[in-house]
PDB file of C-alpha atoms and ligand atoms in Angstrom:
ATOM      1  CA  UNK A   1    -107.912 -55.502 133.033  1.00  0.00           C
ATOM      2  CA  UNK A   2    -106.254 -58.048 135.628  1.00  0.00           C
ATOM      3  CA  UNK A   3    -106.266 -56.276 138.985  1.00  0.00           C
ATOM      4  CA  UNK A   4    -103.884 -57.676 141.470  1.00  0.00           C
ATOM      5  CA  UNK A   5    -103.538 -56.665 145.227  1.00  0.00           C
ATOM      6  CA  UNK A   6    -100.145 -56.527 146.762  1.00  0.00           C
ATOM      7  CA  UNK A   7    -100.192 -56.767 150.023  1.00  0.00           C
ATOM      8  CA  UNK A   8     -98.882 -57.902 153.746  1.00  0.00           C
ATOM      9  CA  UNK A   9     -99.913 -56.374 156.790  1.00  0.00           C
ATOM     10  CA  UNK A  10     -96.788 -56.324 157.911  1.00  0.00           C
ATOM     11  CA  UNK A  11     -94.731 -52.829 157.176  1.00  0.00           C
ATOM     12  CA  UNK A  12     -92.172 -52.710 155.512  1.00  0.00           C
ATOM     13  CA  UNK A  13     -91.458 -55.756 153.707  1.00  0.00           C
ATOM     14  CA  UNK A  14     -91.182 -54.008 150.081  1.00  0.00           C
ATOM     15  CA  UNK A  15     -95.360 -53.884 149.342  1.00  0.00           C
ATOM     16  CA  UNK A  16     -94.453 -50.361 147.620  1.00  0.00           C
ATOM     17  CA  UNK A  17     -91.492 -51.487 146.354  1.00  0.00           C
ATOM     18  CA  UNK A  18     -92.927 -54.542 144.844  1.00  0.00           C
ATOM     19  CA  UNK A  19     -95.931 -52.599 142.986  1.00  0.00           C
ATOM     20  CA  UNK A  20     -93.701 -50.060 141.408  1.00  0.00           C
ATOM     21  CA  UNK A  21     -91.061 -52.134 139.724  1.00  0.00           C
ATOM     22  CA  UNK A  22     -93.791 -55.213 139.244  1.00  0.00           C
ATOM     23  CA  UNK A  23     -95.168 -52.661 137.132  1.00  0.00           C
ATOM     24  CA  UNK A  24     -92.723 -51.088 135.419  1.00  0.00           C
ATOM     25  CA  UNK A  25     -91.531 -54.443 134.360  1.00  0.00           C
ATOM     26  CA  UNK A  26     -95.213 -55.613 133.051  1.00  0.00           C
ATOM     27  CA  UNK A  27     -95.244 -51.894 131.617  1.00  0.00           C
ATOM     28  CA  UNK A  28     -91.560 -52.465 130.074  1.00  0.00           C
ATOM     29  CA  UNK A  29     -93.294 -55.919 127.857  1.00  0.00           C
ATOM     30  CA  UNK A  30     -95.578 -53.964 126.799  1.00  0.00           C
ATOM     31  CA  UNK A  31     -98.242 -53.585 129.477  1.00  0.00           C
ATOM     32  CA  UNK A  32    -100.997 -50.696 130.437  1.00  0.00           C
ATOM     33  CA  UNK A  33    -100.165 -50.785 133.815  1.00  0.00           C
ATOM     34  CA  UNK A  34    -102.761 -48.780 136.372  1.00  0.00           C
ATOM     35  CA  UNK A  35    -100.981 -48.806 139.595  1.00  0.00           C
ATOM     36  CA  UNK A  36    -103.295 -47.469 142.659  1.00  0.00           C
ATOM     37  CA  UNK A  37    -101.672 -45.899 146.065  1.00  0.00           C
ATOM     38  CA  UNK A  38    -104.152 -47.412 148.407  1.00  0.00           C
ATOM     39  CA  UNK A  39    -102.161 -47.019 151.320  1.00  0.00           C
ATOM     40  CA  UNK A  40    -102.967 -43.130 153.472  1.00  0.00           C
ATOM     41  CA  UNK A  41     -99.633 -43.263 154.121  1.00  0.00           C
ATOM     42  CA  UNK A  42     -98.455 -42.476 150.822  1.00  0.00           C
ATOM     43  CA  UNK A  43     -95.656 -44.044 150.180  1.00  0.00           C
ATOM     44  CA  UNK A  44     -96.029 -45.344 146.541  1.00  0.00           C
ATOM     45  CA  UNK A  45     -97.103 -41.419 145.530  1.00  0.00           C
ATOM     46  CA  UNK A  46     -93.709 -40.202 147.198  1.00  0.00           C
ATOM     47  CA  UNK A  47     -91.767 -42.763 144.870  1.00  0.00           C
ATOM     48  CA  UNK A  48     -93.289 -41.790 141.476  1.00  0.00           C
ATOM     49  CA  UNK A  49     -92.903 -38.095 142.724  1.00  0.00           C
ATOM     50  CA  UNK A  50     -96.564 -37.531 141.173  1.00  0.00           C
ATOM     51  CA  UNK A  51     -98.797 -34.733 142.572  1.00  0.00           C
ATOM     52  CA  UNK A  52    -101.712 -35.840 145.343  1.00  0.00           C
ATOM     53  CA  UNK A  53    -105.242 -35.533 143.553  1.00  0.00           C
ATOM     54  CA  UNK A  54    -107.349 -33.148 144.608  1.00  0.00           C
ATOM     55  CA  UNK A  55    -110.918 -32.180 145.870  1.00  0.00           C
ATOM     56  CA  UNK A  56    -113.144 -33.345 144.921  1.00  0.00           C
ATOM     57  CA  UNK A  57    -111.697 -36.205 142.273  1.00  0.00           C
ATOM     58  CA  UNK A  58    -109.768 -38.603 144.789  1.00  0.00           C
ATOM     59  CA  UNK A  59    -110.067 -42.066 145.922  1.00  0.00           C
ATOM     60  CA  UNK A  60    -111.680 -40.845 149.455  1.00  0.00           C
ATOM     61  CA  UNK A  61    -114.555 -38.931 147.609  1.00  0.00           C
ATOM     62  CA  UNK A  62    -115.231 -41.475 144.789  1.00  0.00           C
ATOM     63  CA  UNK A  63    -114.711 -44.801 147.119  1.00  0.00           C
ATOM     64  CA  UNK A  64    -117.300 -43.218 149.616  1.00  0.00           C
ATOM     65  CA  UNK A  65    -119.384 -42.080 146.732  1.00  0.00           C
ATOM     66  CA  UNK A  66    -119.567 -38.168 146.746  1.00  0.00           C
ATOM     67  CA  UNK A  67    -117.603 -37.832 143.487  1.00  0.00           C
ATOM     68  CA  UNK A  68    -119.700 -39.028 140.753  1.00  0.00           C
ATOM     69  CA  UNK A  69    -117.971 -37.376 137.980  1.00  0.00           C
ATOM     70  CA  UNK A  70    -115.266 -39.215 135.158  1.00  0.00           C
ATOM     71  CA  UNK A  71    -113.740 -40.970 137.028  1.00  0.00           C
ATOM     72  CA  UNK A  72    -110.440 -40.877 134.350  1.00  0.00           C
ATOM     73  CA  UNK A  73    -109.495 -37.550 135.847  1.00  0.00           C
ATOM     74  CA  UNK A  74    -108.013 -39.747 138.897  1.00  0.00           C
ATOM     75  CA  UNK A  75    -105.539 -41.084 136.812  1.00  0.00           C
ATOM     76  CA  UNK A  76    -102.246 -39.704 136.007  1.00  0.00           C
ATOM     77  CA  UNK A  77     -99.960 -40.521 133.309  1.00  0.00           C
ATOM     78  CA  UNK A  78     -96.231 -41.800 135.073  1.00  0.00           C
ATOM     79  CA  UNK A  79     -94.044 -43.539 132.349  1.00  0.00           C
ATOM     80  CA  UNK A  80     -94.487 -44.165 128.523  1.00  0.00           C
ATOM     81  CA  UNK A  81     -92.501 -47.264 127.058  1.00  0.00           C
ATOM     82  CA  UNK A  82     -91.755 -47.517 123.227  1.00  0.00           C
ATOM     83  CA  UNK A  83     -93.754 -50.413 122.701  1.00  0.00           C
ATOM     84  CA  UNK A  84     -97.137 -49.305 124.117  1.00  0.00           C
ATOM     85  CA  UNK A  85     -96.742 -50.293 127.687  1.00  0.00           C
ATOM     86  CA  UNK A  86     -97.163 -47.449 130.252  1.00  0.00           C
ATOM     87  CA  UNK A  87     -97.874 -46.451 133.793  1.00  0.00           C
ATOM     88  CA  UNK A  88    -100.519 -44.275 135.544  1.00  0.00           C
ATOM     89  CA  UNK A  89    -101.250 -43.828 138.722  1.00  0.00           C
ATOM     90  CA  UNK A  90    -103.429 -42.878 141.228  1.00  0.00           C
ATOM     91  CA  UNK A  91    -101.678 -41.370 143.933  1.00  0.00           C
ATOM     92  CA  UNK A  92    -103.210 -40.679 147.102  1.00  0.00           C
ATOM     93  CA  UNK A  93    -105.219 -37.543 148.718  1.00  0.00           C
ATOM     94  CA  UNK A  94    -104.670 -35.291 151.944  1.00  0.00           C
ATOM     95  CA  UNK A  95    -107.426 -37.026 153.479  1.00  0.00           C
ATOM     96  CA  UNK A  96    -107.057 -39.918 152.571  1.00  0.00           C
ATOM     97  CA  UNK A  97    -106.070 -41.314 156.234  1.00  0.00           C
ATOM     98  CA  UNK A  98    -109.961 -40.819 156.977  1.00  0.00           C
ATOM     99  CA  UNK A  99    -111.125 -43.004 154.457  1.00  0.00           C
ATOM    100  CA  UNK A 100    -110.940 -46.023 156.261  1.00  0.00           C
ATOM    101  CA  UNK A 101    -112.897 -44.739 159.218  1.00  0.00           C
ATOM    102  CA  UNK A 102    -115.532 -43.555 156.883  1.00  0.00           C
ATOM    103  CA  UNK A 103    -115.950 -47.144 154.600  1.00  0.00           C
ATOM    104  CA  UNK A 104    -116.702 -48.869 158.067  1.00  0.00           C
ATOM    105  CA  UNK A 105    -119.870 -47.339 158.267  1.00  0.00           C
ATOM    106  CA  UNK A 106    -120.951 -48.020 154.506  1.00  0.00           C
ATOM    107  CA  UNK A 107    -122.962 -50.689 153.455  1.00  0.00           C
ATOM    108  CA  UNK A 108    -121.122 -53.147 150.694  1.00  0.00           C
ATOM    109  CA  UNK A 109    -118.223 -51.223 152.588  1.00  0.00           C
ATOM    110  CA  UNK A 110    -115.847 -54.271 150.716  1.00  0.00           C
ATOM    111  CA  UNK A 111    -116.856 -53.683 147.088  1.00  0.00           C
ATOM    112  CA  UNK A 112    -116.300 -49.611 146.672  1.00  0.00           C
ATOM    113  CA  UNK A 113    -113.415 -50.602 144.922  1.00  0.00           C
ATOM    114  CA  UNK A 114    -114.715 -52.994 142.928  1.00  0.00           C
ATOM    115  CA  UNK A 115    -117.513 -50.786 141.119  1.00  0.00           C
ATOM    116  CA  UNK A 116    -114.988 -47.931 140.679  1.00  0.00           C
ATOM    117  CA  UNK A 117    -112.488 -50.438 138.840  1.00  0.00           C
ATOM    118  CA  UNK A 118    -115.077 -51.505 136.385  1.00  0.00           C
ATOM    119  CA  UNK A 119    -115.243 -47.879 134.839  1.00  0.00           C
ATOM    120  CA  UNK A 120    -111.422 -47.912 134.250  1.00  0.00           C
ATOM    121  CA  UNK A 121    -111.468 -52.307 132.719  1.00  0.00           C
ATOM    122  CA  UNK A 122    -111.030 -51.265 129.241  1.00  0.00           C
ATOM    123  CA  UNK A 123    -108.385 -48.379 129.779  1.00  0.00           C
ATOM    124  CA  UNK A 124    -105.669 -50.944 131.331  1.00  0.00           C
ATOM    125  CA  UNK A 125    -104.398 -54.555 130.825  1.00  0.00           C
ATOM    126  CA  UNK A 126    -103.430 -54.941 134.581  1.00  0.00           C
ATOM    127  CA  UNK A 127    -103.661 -52.986 137.467  1.00  0.00           C
ATOM    128  CA  UNK A 128    -101.612 -53.273 140.685  1.00  0.00           C
ATOM    129  CA  UNK A 129    -103.063 -51.913 144.045  1.00  0.00           C
ATOM    130  CA  UNK A 130    -100.651 -51.603 146.800  1.00  0.00           C
ATOM    131  CA  UNK A 131    -102.419 -51.741 150.125  1.00  0.00           C
ATOM    132  CA  UNK A 132    -101.584 -50.184 153.394  1.00  0.00           C
ATOM    133  CA  UNK A 133     -99.831 -52.538 156.172  1.00  0.00           C
ATOM    134  CA  UNK A 134    -103.104 -53.207 158.278  1.00  0.00           C
ATOM    135  CA  UNK A 135    -105.828 -55.452 157.711  1.00  0.00           C
ATOM    136  CA  UNK A 136    -108.873 -52.591 157.548  1.00  0.00           C
ATOM    137  CA  UNK A 137    -111.267 -51.991 155.411  1.00  0.00           C
ATOM    138  CA  UNK A 138    -109.135 -50.441 152.953  1.00  0.00           C
ATOM    139  CA  UNK A 139    -107.354 -54.144 152.174  1.00  0.00           C
ATOM    140  CA  UNK A 140    -110.036 -55.703 151.712  1.00  0.00           C
ATOM    141  CA  UNK A 141    -111.548 -53.548 149.195  1.00  0.00           C
ATOM    142  CA  UNK A 142    -108.364 -54.177 147.146  1.00  0.00           C
ATOM    143  CA  UNK A 143    -108.772 -58.272 147.894  1.00  0.00           C
ATOM    144  CA  UNK A 144    -112.113 -58.225 147.001  1.00  0.00           C
ATOM    145  CA  UNK A 145    -111.628 -56.073 143.554  1.00  0.00           C
ATOM    146  CA  UNK A 146    -108.602 -58.320 142.498  1.00  0.00           C
ATOM    147  CA  UNK A 147    -109.493 -61.358 144.304  1.00  0.00           C
ATOM    148  CA  UNK A 148    -105.930 -62.020 144.159  1.00  0.00           C
ATOM    149  CA  UNK A 149    -102.986 -61.281 145.837  1.00  0.00           C
ATOM    150  CA  UNK A 150     -99.149 -61.149 145.267  1.00  0.00           C
ATOM    151  CA  UNK A 151     -97.525 -61.419 149.096  1.00  0.00           C
ATOM    152  CA  UNK A 152     -94.018 -59.647 150.032  1.00  0.00           C
ATOM    153  CA  UNK A 153     -92.566 -60.851 152.460  1.00  0.00           C
ATOM    154  CA  UNK A 154     -88.463 -60.313 154.413  1.00  0.00           C
ATOM    155  CA  UNK A 155     -87.042 -63.216 155.145  1.00  0.00           C
ATOM    156  CA  UNK A 156     -87.366 -63.550 159.028  1.00  0.00           C
ATOM    157  CA  UNK A 157     -89.434 -65.748 161.921  1.00  0.00           C
ATOM    158  CA  UNK A 158     -92.487 -62.123 162.336  1.00  0.00           C
ATOM    159  CA  UNK A 159     -93.077 -62.661 158.042  1.00  0.00           C
ATOM    160  CA  UNK A 160     -93.725 -66.265 158.431  1.00  0.00           C
ATOM    161  CA  UNK A 161     -95.781 -65.865 161.173  1.00  0.00           C
ATOM    162  CA  UNK A 162     -97.536 -62.613 159.611  1.00  0.00           C
ATOM    163  CA  UNK A 163     -98.623 -64.763 156.323  1.00  0.00           C
ATOM    164  CA  UNK A 164    -100.035 -67.500 158.731  1.00  0.00           C
ATOM    165  CA  UNK A 165    -102.324 -64.626 159.808  1.00  0.00           C
ATOM    166  CA  UNK A 166    -102.991 -62.966 156.358  1.00  0.00           C
ATOM    167  CA  UNK A 167    -103.904 -66.479 155.068  1.00  0.00           C
ATOM    168  CA  UNK A 168    -105.440 -68.614 157.332  1.00  0.00           C
ATOM    169  CA  UNK A 169    -107.360 -66.027 158.844  1.00  0.00           C
ATOM    170  CA  UNK A 170    -108.212 -62.486 156.929  1.00  0.00           C
ATOM    171  CA  UNK A 171    -108.300 -64.304 153.564  1.00  0.00           C
ATOM    172  CA  UNK A 172    -110.728 -67.104 154.513  1.00  0.00           C
ATOM    173  CA  UNK A 173    -112.771 -65.123 156.079  1.00  0.00           C
ATOM    174  CA  UNK A 174    -112.783 -62.569 153.413  1.00  0.00           C
ATOM    175  CA  UNK A 175    -113.629 -65.811 150.790  1.00  0.00           C
ATOM    176  CA  UNK A 176    -116.371 -66.962 152.729  1.00  0.00           C
ATOM    177  CA  UNK A 177    -117.823 -63.696 153.098  1.00  0.00           C
ATOM    178  CA  UNK A 178    -117.684 -62.762 149.254  1.00  0.00           C
ATOM    179  CA  UNK A 179    -118.703 -66.512 148.529  1.00  0.00           C
ATOM    180  CA  UNK A 180    -115.308 -67.146 146.509  1.00  0.00           C
ATOM    181  CA  UNK A 181    -111.518 -67.880 146.564  1.00  0.00           C
ATOM    182  CA  UNK A 182    -109.273 -65.154 147.002  1.00  0.00           C
ATOM    183  CA  UNK A 183    -105.705 -66.864 145.335  1.00  0.00           C
ATOM    184  CA  UNK A 184    -102.888 -66.526 146.476  1.00  0.00           C
ATOM    185  CA  UNK A 185    -100.324 -65.473 143.196  1.00  0.00           C
ATOM    186  CA  UNK A 186     -96.956 -66.231 145.518  1.00  0.00           C
ATOM    187  CA  UNK A 187     -94.533 -64.359 147.293  1.00  0.00           C
ATOM    188  CA  UNK A 188     -91.585 -62.181 146.815  1.00  0.00           C
ATOM    189  CA  UNK A 189     -88.997 -62.679 149.208  1.00  0.00           C
ATOM    190  CA  UNK A 190     -87.747 -59.060 149.289  1.00  0.00           C
ATOM    191  CA  UNK A 191     -84.745 -57.482 150.602  1.00  0.00           C
ATOM    192  CA  UNK A 192     -83.164 -61.147 150.570  1.00  0.00           C
ATOM    193  CA  UNK A 193     -79.472 -60.468 152.219  1.00  0.00           C
ATOM    194  CA  UNK A 194     -78.145 -64.066 152.973  1.00  0.00           C
ATOM    195  CA  UNK A 195     -74.861 -62.493 154.617  1.00  0.00           C
ATOM    196  CA  UNK A 196     -77.389 -61.460 157.977  1.00  0.00           C
ATOM    197  CA  UNK A 197     -77.031 -65.705 158.728  1.00  0.00           C
ATOM    198  CA  UNK A 198     -79.512 -68.716 159.442  1.00  0.00           C
ATOM    199  CA  UNK A 199     -82.323 -66.962 160.532  1.00  0.00           C
ATOM    200  CA  UNK A 200     -82.316 -65.061 157.025  1.00  0.00           C
ATOM    201  CA  UNK A 201     -81.633 -68.845 155.262  1.00  0.00           C
ATOM    202  CA  UNK A 202     -83.359 -71.019 157.001  1.00  0.00           C
ATOM    203  CA  UNK A 203     -86.911 -68.488 157.207  1.00  0.00           C
ATOM    204  CA  UNK A 204     -86.583 -68.673 152.731  1.00  0.00           C
ATOM    205  CA  UNK A 205     -86.145 -72.798 153.024  1.00  0.00           C
ATOM    206  CA  UNK A 206     -89.710 -72.147 155.440  1.00  0.00           C
ATOM    207  CA  UNK A 207     -91.058 -70.061 152.781  1.00  0.00           C
ATOM    208  CA  UNK A 208     -89.899 -72.592 149.663  1.00  0.00           C
ATOM    209  CA  UNK A 209     -91.576 -75.633 151.374  1.00  0.00           C
ATOM    210  CA  UNK A 210     -94.764 -74.158 152.319  1.00  0.00           C
ATOM    211  CA  UNK A 211     -98.048 -75.813 150.232  1.00  0.00           C
ATOM    212  CA  UNK A 212     -99.532 -74.656 148.386  1.00  0.00           C
ATOM    213  CA  UNK A 213     -97.783 -70.928 148.336  1.00  0.00           C
ATOM    214  CA  UNK A 214     -94.967 -70.392 145.482  1.00  0.00           C
ATOM    215  CA  UNK A 215     -91.979 -68.065 145.894  1.00  0.00           C
ATOM    216  CA  UNK A 216     -92.182 -66.275 142.782  1.00  0.00           C
ATOM    217  CA  UNK A 217     -88.639 -64.217 142.984  1.00  0.00           C
ATOM    218  CA  UNK A 218     -86.169 -63.723 145.634  1.00  0.00           C
ATOM    219  CA  UNK A 219     -85.435 -59.897 145.507  1.00  0.00           C
ATOM    220  CA  UNK A 220     -81.881 -59.214 147.162  1.00  0.00           C
ATOM    221  CA  UNK A 221     -81.303 -56.495 149.509  1.00  0.00           C
ATOM    222  CA  UNK A 222     -79.719 -53.671 147.043  1.00  0.00           C
ATOM    223  CA  UNK A 223     -79.108 -50.097 146.947  1.00  0.00           C
ATOM    224  CA  UNK A 224     -80.241 -49.409 143.162  1.00  0.00           C
ATOM    225  CA  UNK A 225     -83.521 -49.720 144.839  1.00  0.00           C
ATOM    226  CA  UNK A 226     -83.119 -47.162 147.470  1.00  0.00           C
ATOM    227  CA  UNK A 227     -81.420 -45.200 144.886  1.00  0.00           C
ATOM    228  CA  UNK A 228     -84.713 -45.377 142.293  1.00  0.00           C
ATOM    229  CA  UNK A 229     -86.907 -44.604 144.780  1.00  0.00           C
ATOM    230  CA  UNK A 230     -84.956 -41.689 145.632  1.00  0.00           C
ATOM    231  CA  UNK A 231     -84.837 -40.848 141.927  1.00  0.00           C
ATOM    232  CA  UNK A 232     -88.588 -41.303 141.652  1.00  0.00           C
ATOM    233  CA  UNK A 233     -88.150 -44.018 138.737  1.00  0.00           C
ATOM    234  CA  UNK A 234     -88.850 -47.672 138.627  1.00  0.00           C
ATOM    235  CA  UNK A 235     -85.611 -50.324 138.981  1.00  0.00           C
ATOM    236  CA  UNK A 236     -85.571 -51.258 135.437  1.00  0.00           C
ATOM    237  CA  UNK A 237     -85.120 -47.445 133.981  1.00  0.00           C
ATOM    238  CA  UNK A 238     -82.893 -46.279 136.730  1.00  0.00           C
ATOM    239  CA  UNK A 239     -79.969 -49.281 136.506  1.00  0.00           C
ATOM    240  CA  UNK A 240     -81.400 -51.130 133.603  1.00  0.00           C
ATOM    241  CA  UNK A 241     -78.421 -53.829 133.556  1.00  0.00           C
ATOM    242  CA  UNK A 242     -77.887 -54.550 137.069  1.00  0.00           C
ATOM    243  CA  UNK A 243     -79.069 -58.189 138.435  1.00  0.00           C
ATOM    244  CA  UNK A 244     -82.225 -56.601 140.405  1.00  0.00           C
ATOM    245  CA  UNK A 245     -83.991 -55.159 137.288  1.00  0.00           C
ATOM    246  CA  UNK A 246     -83.018 -58.438 135.991  1.00  0.00           C
ATOM    247  CA  UNK A 247     -85.041 -59.970 138.790  1.00  0.00           C
ATOM    248  CA  UNK A 248     -88.312 -57.354 138.598  1.00  0.00           C
ATOM    249  CA  UNK A 249     -88.137 -58.514 134.570  1.00  0.00           C
ATOM    250  CA  UNK A 250     -88.096 -62.291 135.598  1.00  0.00           C
ATOM    251  CA  UNK A 251     -91.166 -61.815 137.804  1.00  0.00           C
ATOM    252  CA  UNK A 252     -92.655 -59.598 135.366  1.00  0.00           C
ATOM    253  CA  UNK A 253     -93.281 -62.718 133.073  1.00  0.00           C
ATOM    254  CA  UNK A 254     -93.578 -64.996 136.088  1.00  0.00           C
ATOM    255  CA  UNK A 255     -96.521 -62.892 136.870  1.00  0.00           C
ATOM    256  CA  UNK A 256     -98.180 -61.776 133.377  1.00  0.00           C
ATOM    257  CA  UNK A 257     -98.440 -65.936 133.036  1.00  0.00           C
ATOM    258  CA  UNK A 258    -100.160 -66.586 136.535  1.00  0.00           C
ATOM    259  CA  UNK A 259    -102.232 -63.989 136.230  1.00  0.00           C
ATOM    260  CA  UNK A 260    -103.155 -64.954 132.149  1.00  0.00           C
ATOM    261  CA  UNK A 261    -101.626 -61.071 130.522  1.00  0.00           C
ATOM    262  CA  UNK A 262    -101.492 -61.724 126.910  1.00  0.00           C
ATOM    263  CA  UNK A 263     -98.115 -61.130 126.061  1.00  0.00           C
TER     264      UNK A 263
HETATM  265  N1  LIG B 301     -84.973 -55.331 147.657  1.00  0.00           N
HETATM  266  C1  LIG B 301     -84.739 -53.839 148.295  1.00  0.00           C
HETATM  267  N2  LIG B 301     -83.465 -53.447 148.724  1.00  0.00           N
HETATM  268  C2  LIG B 301     -82.981 -52.672 149.061  1.00  0.00           C
HETATM  269  N3  LIG B 301     -84.082 -51.620 150.056  1.00  0.00           N
HETATM  270  C3  LIG B 301     -85.641 -51.850 149.405  1.00  0.00           C
HETATM  271  C4  LIG B 301     -85.721 -53.366 149.062  1.00  0.00           C
HETATM  272  N4  LIG B 301     -86.936 -53.383 148.868  1.00  0.00           N
HETATM  273  C5  LIG B 301     -87.773 -52.485 149.865  1.00  0.00           C
HETATM  274  N5  LIG B 301     -86.412 -51.740 149.990  1.00  0.00           N
HETATM  275  C6  LIG B 301     -86.587 -50.501 150.821  1.00  0.00           C
HETATM  276  O1  LIG B 301     -87.294 -50.266 152.177  1.00  0.00           O
HETATM  277  C7  LIG B 301     -88.193 -49.564 152.440  1.00  0.00           C
HETATM  278  C8  LIG B 301     -89.910 -49.992 152.439  1.00  0.00           C
HETATM  279  O2  LIG B 301     -90.309 -51.012 151.395  1.00  0.00           O
HETATM  280  P1  LIG B 301     -91.650 -50.516 150.922  1.00  0.00           P
HETATM  281  O3  LIG B 301     -91.813 -49.042 151.194  1.00  0.00           O
HETATM  282  O4  LIG B 301     -91.459 -51.257 150.059  1.00  0.00           O
HETATM  283  O5  LIG B 301     -92.496 -51.733 152.271  1.00  0.00           O
HETATM  284  P2  LIG B 301     -93.325 -51.432 152.761  1.00  0.00           P
HETATM  285  O6  LIG B 301     -94.232 -52.719 152.503  1.00  0.00           O
HETATM  286  O7  LIG B 301     -94.463 -50.852 151.333  1.00  0.00           O
HETATM  287  O8  LIG B 301     -94.067 -50.504 153.619  1.00  0.00           O
HETATM  288  P3  LIG B 301     -94.725 -50.232 154.334  1.00  0.00           P
HETATM  289  O9  LIG B 301     -95.777 -51.336 154.981  1.00  0.00           O
HETATM  290  O10 LIG B 301     -94.861 -49.207 155.472  1.00  0.00           O
HETATM  291  O11 LIG B 301     -96.205 -49.366 153.715  1.00  0.00           O
HETATM  292  C9  LIG B 301     -87.641 -48.915 151.593  1.00  0.00           C
HETATM  293  O12 LIG B 301     -87.426 -47.837 151.929  1.00  0.00           O
HETATM  294  C10 LIG B 301     -87.340 -49.353 150.445  1.00  0.00           C
HETATM  295  O13 LIG B 301     -86.365 -47.931 149.508  1.00  0.00           O
HETATM  296 MG1  LIG B 302     -96.099 -49.062 151.237  1.00  0.00          MG
END
């Protein structure tokens, strides 16, 4: 199972949207996809419309080591496609907001998710982890398990600064600590709207000019993205013939290639 963290400590840049819609594009290609809602806000869980996991088979109990039963109990089916592709989800749970605080106190606190995911390795081809908008132990757990990160960004000056903080500080510090690199697979410029003027277009140009970081997709601001969220289905199913569904399919092919998924 290939693991990819979807992270950016900046809020509202499209992490959850990218996780679901990239996941669906990969599932449409025939991949067995696991999505993990690692954000205590539970937006991914809300967007897919699945119930919370319940005590004791939850991420909180598992990551702090109090639940040691069958970890497949945490996994809920979401979508199935004719070609064998599927999406399953590990949803949030009510006390998830306590998890970060509890993790601080534990030994090997960044490695908890790694150990958990090893158990699910045979069941899925790819796992996408939706991170919270912060640089705490939850994001560290995702980055440690994945060693690869996809970074959604918005085309604004503040997004450029957030990216520098993420890449130059967080990823390098964690990589030193782990004794190995964390690869930035690329950027997804999200909710792009060039009608908003030069700030937006010049920031895109700045992202595209970054050395060692590739812009993998430009996903424009589209009403179908918000409508699909409300309808609790991925964009490729909600509006299969739109340009935005096509952008997610292209992103799916690019990511599959970059992380070495057999297609
Ligand atoms: N390409 C897009 N077009 C239109 N709306 C979008 C697009 N991408 C995201 N949105 C909307 O913007 C909002 C924020 O997106 P999302 O929740 O994915 O960001 P996030 O980075 O996960 O936020 P948080 O940091 O709170 O977790 C959502 O309501 C989503 O529906
Ligand atoms: Mg989110």
